[in-house]
Amino acid sequence: MILAIDIGNSSINLGIFTSSALFVRKFDTFPLLPPAEYTALVNQFIAEKHVEKKAEGIIISSVVPGHTKVFMRVFAGISSRKPLTVSHALKTGLAFRIPNPGELGADRIANAAAAYEFSRDAVAVVDCGTATTISIVDRDGNYTGGAIMPGIRLMNESLARGASQLFEVPVRPPVSALGTSTAECIQAGLIFGTAGAVERILKETEKEAGCRLKTVVTGGYGEMMSGFLTRTHVLLPFLTLEGLHIIYRKNTDA
């Protein structure tokens, strides 16, 4: 049994990998809980899934440094091995052809590693989370860059904060691109706007790269956005966790 944890700005995904299955539990990133509460949550999840074996290893992807320290303490008593923390310095199956790979988010590394492992071709990962990120890997396994834009929730909150007559709306698929109320107009802008931005970025990237990119969609809003993207793509909700599992295997004897 391997534990993989993806600590994002909005949510934490905990994955249990057994020889035959992946079990996932999601909880909010904030507020930060005491280590004892996280330990109880992890142990409860393991017990619910009737996983009998002790964790042979743990791997962490985190974009929230304060949480990383807490979970390192939590996992110290769960596995005899020190948890791996994802960075470009680990074996990922990728080469990083960017000037400063050290500043690349751990989640984007895991996403790219999984997408390339699955496709073995030039691939784009669209991660629709707190930020909407695009990560590009060429056909030879070189991570070549990408793009970052505000995610749907951030745009929603920003409109409410910055415009006196606007407000936050429920994030759900718009019925039409032509909104007939303020709420519908915001929903149309959030969803169709994000879809259009993603497709334009990918189109321009393909022009620069001179090749067609396979496309993988993931993230908390990935399922919703999948229905609004016109280009052919694959929806993989747990891509980051799959990437963590792949990276763990590449860096251990397991």
mmCIF file of N, CA and C in Angstrom, residues 51-170:
data_model
loop_
_atom_site.group_PDB
_atom_site.id
_atom_site.type_symbol
_atom_site.label_atom_id
_atom_site.label_comp_id
_atom_site.label_asym_id
_atom_site.label_seq_id
_atom_site.Cartn_x
_atom_site.Cartn_y
_atom_site.Cartn_z
ATOM 1 N N VAL A 51 -7.815 -1.669 4.279
ATOM 2 C CA VAL A 51 -6.439 -1.892 3.840
ATOM 3 C C VAL A 51 -5.650 -2.395 5.043
ATOM 4 N N GLU A 52 -5.226 -3.623 4.969
ATOM 5 C CA GLU A 52 -4.606 -4.269 6.123
ATOM 6 C C GLU A 52 -3.107 -3.966 6.257
ATOM 7 N N LYS A 53 -2.441 -3.814 5.108
ATOM 8 C CA LYS A 53 -0.992 -3.642 5.157
ATOM 9 C C LYS A 53 -0.604 -2.248 5.620
ATOM 10 N N LYS A 54 0.537 -2.157 6.293
ATOM 11 C CA LYS A 54 1.102 -0.861 6.664
ATOM 12 C C LYS A 54 1.650 -0.189 5.410
ATOM 13 N N ALA A 55 1.573 1.111 5.354
ATOM 14 C CA ALA A 55 2.057 1.837 4.178
ATOM 15 C C ALA A 55 3.536 1.549 3.952
ATOM 16 N N GLU A 56 3.856 1.066 2.753
ATOM 17 C CA GLU A 56 5.261 0.810 2.436
ATOM 18 C C GLU A 56 5.977 2.096 2.054
ATOM 19 N N GLY A 57 5.214 3.107 1.697
ATOM 20 C CA GLY A 57 5.826 4.379 1.331
ATOM 21 C C GLY A 57 4.785 5.452 1.131
ATOM 22 N N ILE A 58 5.247 6.694 1.165
ATOM 23 C CA ILE A 58 4.370 7.857 1.041
ATOM 24 C C ILE A 58 5.045 8.882 0.147
ATOM 25 N N ILE A 59 4.248 9.547 -0.693
ATOM 26 C CA ILE A 59 4.771 10.608 -1.537
ATOM 27 C C ILE A 59 3.833 11.805 -1.463
ATOM 28 N N ILE A 60 4.434 12.995 -1.404
ATOM 29 C CA ILE A 60 3.679 14.224 -1.186
ATOM 30 C C ILE A 60 3.941 15.203 -2.321
ATOM 31 N N SER A 61 2.854 15.747 -2.862
ATOM 32 C CA SER A 61 2.912 16.907 -3.747
ATOM 33 C C SER A 61 2.228 18.044 -3.014
ATOM 34 N N SER A 62 2.903 19.171 -2.880
ATOM 35 C CA SER A 62 2.310 20.270 -2.123
ATOM 36 C C SER A 62 2.698 21.615 -2.717
ATOM 37 N N VAL A 63 1.705 22.515 -2.775
ATOM 38 C CA VAL A 63 1.972 23.907 -3.139
ATOM 39 C C VAL A 63 1.699 24.818 -1.946
ATOM 40 N N VAL A 64 1.565 24.197 -0.749
ATOM 41 C CA VAL A 64 1.307 24.944 0.485
ATOM 42 C C VAL A 64 2.366 24.521 1.509
ATOM 43 N N PRO A 65 3.501 25.223 1.561
ATOM 44 C CA PRO A 65 4.627 24.771 2.384
ATOM 45 C C PRO A 65 4.287 24.507 3.847
ATOM 46 N N GLY A 66 3.443 25.334 4.456
ATOM 47 C CA GLY A 66 3.095 25.124 5.859
ATOM 48 C C GLY A 66 2.409 23.794 6.091
ATOM 49 N N HIS A 67 1.588 23.368 5.147
ATOM 50 C CA HIS A 67 0.923 22.079 5.254
ATOM 51 C C HIS A 67 1.901 20.925 5.064
ATOM 52 N N THR A 68 2.896 21.128 4.218
ATOM 53 C CA THR A 68 3.881 20.067 3.972
ATOM 54 C C THR A 68 4.544 19.651 5.271
ATOM 55 N N LYS A 69 4.944 20.629 6.064
ATOM 56 C CA LYS A 69 5.620 20.338 7.340
ATOM 57 C C LYS A 69 4.718 19.552 8.273
ATOM 58 N N VAL A 70 3.447 19.916 8.308
ATOM 59 C CA VAL A 70 2.511 19.218 9.184
ATOM 60 C C VAL A 70 2.347 17.765 8.746
ATOM 61 N N PHE A 71 2.182 17.547 7.446
ATOM 62 C CA PHE A 71 1.973 16.178 6.975
ATOM 63 C C PHE A 71 3.243 15.334 7.060
ATOM 64 N N MET A 72 4.391 15.943 7.004
ATOM 65 C CA MET A 72 5.620 15.182 7.239
ATOM 66 C C MET A 72 5.607 14.604 8.653
ATOM 67 N N ARG A 73 5.094 15.378 9.607
ATOM 68 C CA ARG A 73 4.979 14.892 10.993
ATOM 69 C C ARG A 73 3.916 13.805 11.084
ATOM 70 N N VAL A 74 2.800 14.010 10.399
ATOM 71 C CA VAL A 74 1.710 13.034 10.424
ATOM 72 C C VAL A 74 2.184 11.681 9.911
ATOM 73 N N PHE A 75 2.905 11.694 8.793
ATOM 74 C CA PHE A 75 3.279 10.451 8.134
ATOM 75 C C PHE A 75 4.483 9.771 8.772
ATOM 76 N N ALA A 76 5.174 10.473 9.663
ATOM 77 C CA ALA A 76 6.342 9.872 10.322
ATOM 78 C C ALA A 76 5.960 8.607 11.079
ATOM 79 N N GLY A 77 4.736 8.567 11.606
ATOM 80 C CA GLY A 77 4.312 7.402 12.369
ATOM 81 C C GLY A 77 3.539 6.379 11.562
ATOM 82 N N ILE A 78 3.347 6.633 10.268
ATOM 83 C CA ILE A 78 2.552 5.731 9.450
ATOM 84 C C ILE A 78 3.419 4.813 8.597
ATOM 85 N N SER A 79 4.604 5.283 8.210
ATOM 86 C CA SER A 79 5.492 4.475 7.386
ATOM 87 C C SER A 79 6.911 4.553 7.919
ATOM 88 N N SER A 80 7.641 3.461 7.761
ATOM 89 C CA SER A 80 9.029 3.442 8.210
ATOM 90 C C SER A 80 9.927 4.231 7.269
ATOM 91 N N ARG A 81 9.451 4.471 6.033
ATOM 92 C CA ARG A 81 10.223 5.251 5.073
ATOM 93 C C ARG A 81 9.873 6.726 5.172
ATOM 94 N N LYS A 82 10.861 7.570 5.036
ATOM 95 C CA LYS A 82 10.605 9.002 5.006
ATOM 96 C C LYS A 82 9.818 9.334 3.740
ATOM 97 N N PRO A 83 8.756 10.145 3.864
ATOM 98 C CA PRO A 83 7.975 10.484 2.673
ATOM 99 C C PRO A 83 8.816 11.188 1.610
ATOM 100 N N LEU A 84 8.562 10.855 0.352
ATOM 101 C CA LEU A 84 9.161 11.590 -0.759
ATOM 102 C C LEU A 84 8.353 12.859 -0.996
ATOM 103 N N THR A 85 9.020 13.960 -1.253
ATOM 104 C CA THR A 85 8.340 15.195 -1.639
ATOM 105 C C THR A 85 8.733 15.508 -3.075
ATOM 106 N N VAL A 86 7.736 15.779 -3.892
ATOM 107 C CA VAL A 86 7.963 15.912 -5.331
ATOM 108 C C VAL A 86 8.701 17.200 -5.665
ATOM 109 N N SER A 87 9.709 17.077 -6.507
ATOM 110 C CA SER A 87 10.401 18.215 -7.105
ATOM 111 C C SER A 87 11.003 17.744 -8.411
ATOM 112 N N HIS A 88 11.546 18.674 -9.173
ATOM 113 C CA HIS A 88 12.167 18.307 -10.453
ATOM 114 C C HIS A 88 13.409 17.451 -10.260
ATOM 115 N N ALA A 89 13.968 17.434 -9.026
ATOM 116 C CA ALA A 89 15.194 16.682 -8.772
ATOM 117 C C ALA A 89 14.947 15.175 -8.688
ATOM 118 N N LEU A 90 13.707 14.746 -8.492
ATOM 119 C CA LEU A 90 13.406 13.321 -8.457
ATOM 120 C C LEU A 90 13.398 12.737 -9.875
ATOM 121 N N LYS A 91 13.437 11.415 -9.957
ATOM 122 C CA LYS A 91 13.248 10.748 -11.239
ATOM 123 C C LYS A 91 11.766 10.829 -11.601
ATOM 124 N N THR A 92 11.482 11.488 -12.705
ATOM 125 C CA THR A 92 10.091 11.692 -13.103
ATOM 126 C C THR A 92 9.770 11.104 -14.477
ATOM 127 N N GLY A 93 10.797 10.717 -15.205
ATOM 128 C CA GLY A 93 10.599 10.309 -16.590
ATOM 129 C C GLY A 93 10.621 11.481 -17.553
ATOM 130 N N LEU A 94 10.869 12.677 -17.034
ATOM 131 C CA LEU A 94 10.881 13.891 -17.841
ATOM 132 C C LEU A 94 12.238 14.577 -17.758
ATOM 133 N N ALA A 95 12.545 15.363 -18.779
ATOM 134 C CA ALA A 95 13.663 16.311 -18.728
ATOM 135 C C ALA A 95 13.040 17.708 -18.740
ATOM 136 N N PHE A 96 13.580 18.602 -17.928
ATOM 137 C CA PHE A 96 12.963 19.917 -17.779
ATOM 138 C C PHE A 96 13.739 20.945 -18.599
ATOM 139 N N ARG A 97 13.166 21.318 -19.744
ATOM 140 C CA ARG A 97 13.800 22.261 -20.661
ATOM 141 C C ARG A 97 13.252 23.669 -20.433
ATOM 142 N N ILE A 98 13.341 24.107 -19.182
ATOM 143 C CA ILE A 98 12.939 25.463 -18.808
ATOM 144 C C ILE A 98 14.052 26.054 -17.949
ATOM 145 N N PRO A 99 14.173 27.392 -17.901
ATOM 146 C CA PRO A 99 15.313 28.005 -17.212
ATOM 147 C C PRO A 99 15.385 27.716 -15.716
ATOM 148 N N ASN A 100 14.236 27.685 -15.033
ATOM 149 C CA ASN A 100 14.246 27.526 -13.572
ATOM 150 C C ASN A 100 13.269 26.430 -13.144
ATOM 151 N N PRO A 101 13.624 25.172 -13.343
ATOM 152 C CA PRO A 101 12.693 24.094 -12.984
ATOM 153 C C PRO A 101 12.374 24.042 -11.500
ATOM 154 N N GLY A 102 13.222 24.639 -10.665
ATOM 155 C CA GLY A 102 12.971 24.639 -9.230
ATOM 156 C C GLY A 102 11.722 25.402 -8.834
ATOM 157 N N GLU A 103 11.245 26.304 -9.683
ATOM 158 C CA GLU A 103 10.047 27.067 -9.347
ATOM 159 C C GLU A 103 8.772 26.411 -9.875
ATOM 160 N N LEU A 104 8.893 25.281 -10.512
ATOM 161 C CA LEU A 104 7.737 24.588 -11.075
ATOM 162 C C LEU A 104 6.958 23.895 -9.960
ATOM 163 N N GLY A 105 5.645 24.087 -9.943
ATOM 164 C CA GLY A 105 4.814 23.487 -8.911
ATOM 165 C C GLY A 105 4.857 21.971 -8.933
ATOM 166 N N ALA A 106 4.848 21.374 -7.746
ATOM 167 C CA ALA A 106 4.921 19.914 -7.640
ATOM 168 C C ALA A 106 3.743 19.241 -8.318
ATOM 169 N N ASP A 107 2.564 19.860 -8.255
ATOM 170 C CA ASP A 107 1.396 19.262 -8.904
ATOM 171 C C ASP A 107 1.547 19.228 -10.415
ATOM 172 N N ARG A 108 2.165 20.267 -10.980
ATOM 173 C CA ARG A 108 2.367 20.293 -12.425
ATOM 174 C C ARG A 108 3.396 19.241 -12.852
ATOM 175 N N ILE A 109 4.385 19.005 -12.007
ATOM 176 C CA ILE A 109 5.362 17.952 -12.293
ATOM 177 C C ILE A 109 4.675 16.583 -12.307
ATOM 178 N N ALA A 110 3.855 16.332 -11.286
ATOM 179 C CA ALA A 110 3.153 15.046 -11.211
ATOM 180 C C ALA A 110 2.198 14.875 -12.382
ATOM 181 N N ASN A 111 1.468 15.930 -12.718
ATOM 182 C CA ASN A 111 0.546 15.860 -13.863
ATOM 183 C C ASN A 111 1.287 15.527 -15.153
ATOM 184 N N ALA A 112 2.389 16.232 -15.384
ATOM 185 C CA ALA A 112 3.146 16.036 -16.621
ATOM 186 C C ALA A 112 3.746 14.634 -16.686
ATOM 187 N N ALA A 113 4.245 14.153 -15.546
ATOM 188 C CA ALA A 113 4.830 12.809 -15.515
ATOM 189 C C ALA A 113 3.791 11.748 -15.862
ATOM 190 N N ALA A 114 2.584 11.892 -15.301
ATOM 191 C CA ALA A 114 1.532 10.918 -15.577
ATOM 192 C C ALA A 114 1.060 11.012 -17.024
ATOM 193 N N ALA A 115 0.828 12.218 -17.503
ATOM 194 C CA ALA A 115 0.317 12.388 -18.864
ATOM 195 C C ALA A 115 1.291 11.821 -19.890
ATOM 196 N N TYR A 116 2.591 12.052 -19.688
ATOM 197 C CA TYR A 116 3.569 11.524 -20.639
ATOM 198 C C TYR A 116 3.686 10.008 -20.516
ATOM 199 N N GLU A 117 3.620 9.498 -19.302
ATOM 200 C CA GLU A 117 3.688 8.043 -19.103
ATOM 201 C C GLU A 117 2.534 7.349 -19.819
ATOM 202 N N PHE A 118 1.350 7.969 -19.774
ATOM 203 C CA PHE A 118 0.173 7.367 -20.386
ATOM 204 C C PHE A 118 0.151 7.538 -21.910
ATOM 205 N N SER A 119 0.658 8.675 -22.396
ATOM 206 C CA SER A 119 0.527 8.984 -23.827
ATOM 207 C C SER A 119 1.759 8.626 -24.653
ATOM 208 N N ARG A 120 2.948 8.788 -24.053
ATOM 209 C CA ARG A 120 4.213 8.615 -24.777
ATOM 210 C C ARG A 120 4.222 9.433 -26.064
ATOM 211 N N ASP A 121 3.685 10.646 -25.961
ATOM 212 C CA ASP A 121 3.604 11.534 -27.110
ATOM 213 C C ASP A 121 3.551 12.964 -26.597
ATOM 214 N N ALA A 122 3.628 13.920 -27.518
ATOM 215 C CA ALA A 122 3.492 15.318 -27.126
ATOM 216 C C ALA A 122 2.120 15.526 -26.494
ATOM 217 N N VAL A 123 2.084 16.112 -25.289
ATOM 218 C CA VAL A 123 0.836 16.171 -24.539
ATOM 219 C C VAL A 123 0.729 17.464 -23.748
ATOM 220 N N ALA A 124 -0.495 17.955 -23.640
ATOM 221 C CA ALA A 124 -0.801 19.123 -22.817
ATOM 222 C C ALA A 124 -1.692 18.677 -21.669
ATOM 223 N N VAL A 125 -1.376 19.137 -20.459
ATOM 224 C CA VAL A 125 -2.230 18.887 -19.304
ATOM 225 C C VAL A 125 -2.929 20.186 -18.935
ATOM 226 N N VAL A 126 -4.247 20.152 -18.897
ATOM 227 C CA VAL A 126 -5.045 21.296 -18.463
ATOM 228 C C VAL A 126 -5.597 20.948 -17.083
ATOM 229 N N ASP A 127 -5.104 21.634 -16.062
ATOM 230 C CA ASP A 127 -5.511 21.384 -14.676
ATOM 231 C C ASP A 127 -6.397 22.538 -14.229
ATOM 232 N N CYS A 128 -7.679 22.249 -14.053
ATOM 233 C CA CYS A 128 -8.667 23.283 -13.716
ATOM 234 C C CYS A 128 -8.912 23.274 -12.217
ATOM 235 N N GLY A 129 -8.107 24.038 -11.495
ATOM 236 C CA GLY A 129 -8.228 24.102 -10.053
ATOM 237 C C GLY A 129 -8.312 25.534 -9.581
ATOM 238 N N THR A 130 -7.662 25.836 -8.442
ATOM 239 C CA THR A 130 -7.624 27.207 -7.952
ATOM 240 C C THR A 130 -7.058 28.118 -9.030
ATOM 241 N N ALA A 131 -5.986 27.673 -9.657
ATOM 242 C CA ALA A 131 -5.516 28.280 -10.908
ATOM 243 C C ALA A 131 -5.808 27.289 -12.029
ATOM 244 N N THR A 132 -6.010 27.805 -13.226
ATOM 245 C CA THR A 132 -6.082 26.943 -14.398
ATOM 246 C C THR A 132 -4.696 26.928 -15.016
ATOM 247 N N THR A 133 -4.053 25.771 -14.990
ATOM 248 C CA THR A 133 -2.687 25.672 -15.498
ATOM 249 C C THR A 133 -2.638 24.761 -16.713
ATOM 250 N N ILE A 134 -1.712 25.078 -17.596
ATOM 251 C CA ILE A 134 -1.446 24.251 -18.767
ATOM 252 C C ILE A 134 0.029 23.876 -18.737
ATOM 253 N N SER A 135 0.311 22.593 -18.854
ATOM 254 C CA SER A 135 1.683 22.092 -18.836
ATOM 255 C C SER A 135 1.928 21.290 -20.106
ATOM 256 N N ILE A 136 3.082 21.537 -20.731
ATOM 257 C CA ILE A 136 3.378 20.941 -22.037
ATOM 258 C C ILE A 136 4.607 20.033 -21.960
ATOM 259 N N VAL A 137 4.459 18.831 -22.505
ATOM 260 C CA VAL A 137 5.573 17.889 -22.637
ATOM 261 C C VAL A 137 5.672 17.502 -24.112
ATOM 262 N N ASP A 138 6.887 17.550 -24.665
ATOM 263 C CA ASP A 138 7.027 17.196 -26.079
ATOM 264 C C ASP A 138 7.120 15.679 -26.248
ATOM 265 N N ARG A 139 7.202 15.223 -27.481
ATOM 266 C CA ARG A 139 7.145 13.780 -27.757
ATOM 267 C C ARG A 139 8.354 13.037 -27.197
ATOM 268 N N ASP A 140 9.429 13.751 -26.870
ATOM 269 C CA ASP A 140 10.623 13.103 -26.318
ATOM 270 C C ASP A 140 10.668 13.160 -24.796
ATOM 271 N N GLY A 141 9.594 13.617 -24.166
ATOM 272 C CA GLY A 141 9.555 13.662 -22.712
ATOM 273 C C GLY A 141 10.203 14.888 -22.109
ATOM 274 N N ASN A 142 10.326 15.957 -22.891
ATOM 275 C CA ASN A 142 10.873 17.214 -22.376
ATOM 276 C C ASN A 142 9.740 18.119 -21.913
ATOM 277 N N TYR A 143 9.799 18.517 -20.652
ATOM 278 C CA TYR A 143 8.838 19.509 -20.167
ATOM 279 C C TYR A 143 9.302 20.865 -20.689
ATOM 280 N N THR A 144 8.451 21.500 -21.505
ATOM 281 C CA THR A 144 8.896 22.702 -22.218
ATOM 282 C C THR A 144 8.242 23.996 -21.751
ATOM 283 N N GLY A 145 7.260 23.919 -20.861
ATOM 284 C CA GLY A 145 6.642 25.142 -20.358
ATOM 285 C C GLY A 145 5.140 25.016 -20.267
ATOM 286 N N GLY A 146 4.462 26.160 -20.293
ATOM 287 C CA GLY A 146 3.008 26.129 -20.177
ATOM 288 C C GLY A 146 2.444 27.509 -19.924
ATOM 289 N N ALA A 147 1.329 27.549 -19.249
ATOM 290 C CA ALA A 147 0.650 28.813 -18.968
ATOM 291 C C ALA A 147 -0.126 28.683 -17.659
ATOM 292 N N ILE A 148 -0.352 29.832 -17.018
ATOM 293 C CA ILE A 148 -1.127 29.881 -15.773
ATOM 294 C C ILE A 148 -2.099 31.048 -15.867
ATOM 295 N N MET A 149 -3.344 30.805 -15.499
ATOM 296 C CA MET A 149 -4.347 31.862 -15.435
ATOM 297 C C MET A 149 -5.217 31.643 -14.201
ATOM 298 N N PRO A 150 -5.956 32.663 -13.758
ATOM 299 C CA PRO A 150 -6.817 32.461 -12.588
ATOM 300 C C PRO A 150 -7.835 31.359 -12.835
ATOM 301 N N GLY A 151 -8.085 30.575 -11.810
ATOM 302 C CA GLY A 151 -9.097 29.533 -11.922
ATOM 303 C C GLY A 151 -10.498 30.105 -11.819
ATOM 304 N N ILE A 152 -11.481 29.255 -12.019
ATOM 305 C CA ILE A 152 -12.871 29.695 -12.055
ATOM 306 C C ILE A 152 -13.295 30.334 -10.741
ATOM 307 N N ARG A 153 -12.944 29.704 -9.625
ATOM 308 C CA ARG A 153 -13.335 30.267 -8.325
ATOM 309 C C ARG A 153 -12.673 31.607 -8.085
ATOM 310 N N LEU A 154 -11.403 31.734 -8.423
ATOM 311 C CA LEU A 154 -10.701 33.002 -8.224
ATOM 312 C C LEU A 154 -11.312 34.111 -9.070
ATOM 313 N N MET A 155 -11.672 33.803 -10.303
ATOM 314 C CA MET A 155 -12.304 34.814 -11.150
ATOM 315 C C MET A 155 -13.659 35.235 -10.568
ATOM 316 N N ASN A 156 -14.403 34.263 -10.096
ATOM 317 C CA ASN A 156 -15.702 34.528 -9.486
ATOM 318 C C ASN A 156 -15.559 35.474 -8.286
ATOM 319 N N GLU A 157 -14.600 35.159 -7.402
ATOM 320 C CA GLU A 157 -14.369 35.981 -6.220
ATOM 321 C C GLU A 157 -13.850 37.364 -6.590
ATOM 322 N N SER A 158 -12.977 37.412 -7.584
ATOM 323 C CA SER A 158 -12.381 38.681 -7.996
ATOM 324 C C SER A 158 -13.434 39.648 -8.542
ATOM 325 N N LEU A 159 -14.370 39.146 -9.328
ATOM 326 C CA LEU A 159 -15.441 39.997 -9.842
ATOM 327 C C LEU A 159 -16.273 40.580 -8.705
ATOM 328 N N ALA A 160 -16.573 39.746 -7.714
ATOM 329 C CA ALA A 160 -17.383 40.218 -6.586
ATOM 330 C C ALA A 160 -16.643 41.267 -5.758
ATOM 331 N N ARG A 161 -15.336 41.087 -5.603
ATOM 332 C CA ARG A 161 -14.551 42.047 -4.815
ATOM 333 C C ARG A 161 -14.306 43.346 -5.570
ATOM 334 N N GLY A 162 -14.101 43.246 -6.869
ATOM 335 C CA GLY A 162 -13.627 44.407 -7.624
ATOM 336 C C GLY A 162 -14.690 45.219 -8.314
ATOM 337 N N ALA A 163 -15.919 44.694 -8.401
ATOM 338 C CA ALA A 163 -16.995 45.422 -9.084
ATOM 339 C C ALA A 163 -18.179 45.554 -8.129
ATOM 340 N N SER A 164 -18.558 46.769 -7.824
ATOM 341 C CA SER A 164 -19.528 47.019 -6.755
ATOM 342 C C SER A 164 -20.900 46.418 -7.018
ATOM 343 N N GLN A 165 -21.291 46.238 -8.264
ATOM 344 C CA GLN A 165 -22.624 45.720 -8.543
ATOM 345 C C GLN A 165 -22.623 44.241 -8.956
ATOM 346 N N LEU A 166 -21.457 43.607 -8.848
ATOM 347 C CA LEU A 166 -21.376 42.181 -9.152
ATOM 348 C C LEU A 166 -21.241 41.370 -7.871
ATOM 349 N N PHE A 167 -21.457 40.093 -7.976
ATOM 350 C CA PHE A 167 -21.515 39.224 -6.803
ATOM 351 C C PHE A 167 -21.071 37.834 -7.208
ATOM 352 N N GLU A 168 -20.714 37.018 -6.213
ATOM 353 C CA GLU A 168 -20.348 35.635 -6.508
ATOM 354 C C GLU A 168 -21.581 34.845 -6.932
ATOM 355 N N VAL A 169 -21.397 33.958 -7.877
ATOM 356 C CA VAL A 169 -22.499 33.139 -8.374
ATOM 357 C C VAL A 169 -22.171 31.665 -8.134
ATOM 358 N N PRO A 170 -23.186 30.806 -8.084
ATOM 359 C CA PRO A 170 -22.899 29.370 -8.008
ATOM 360 C C PRO A 170 -22.120 28.942 -9.249
#
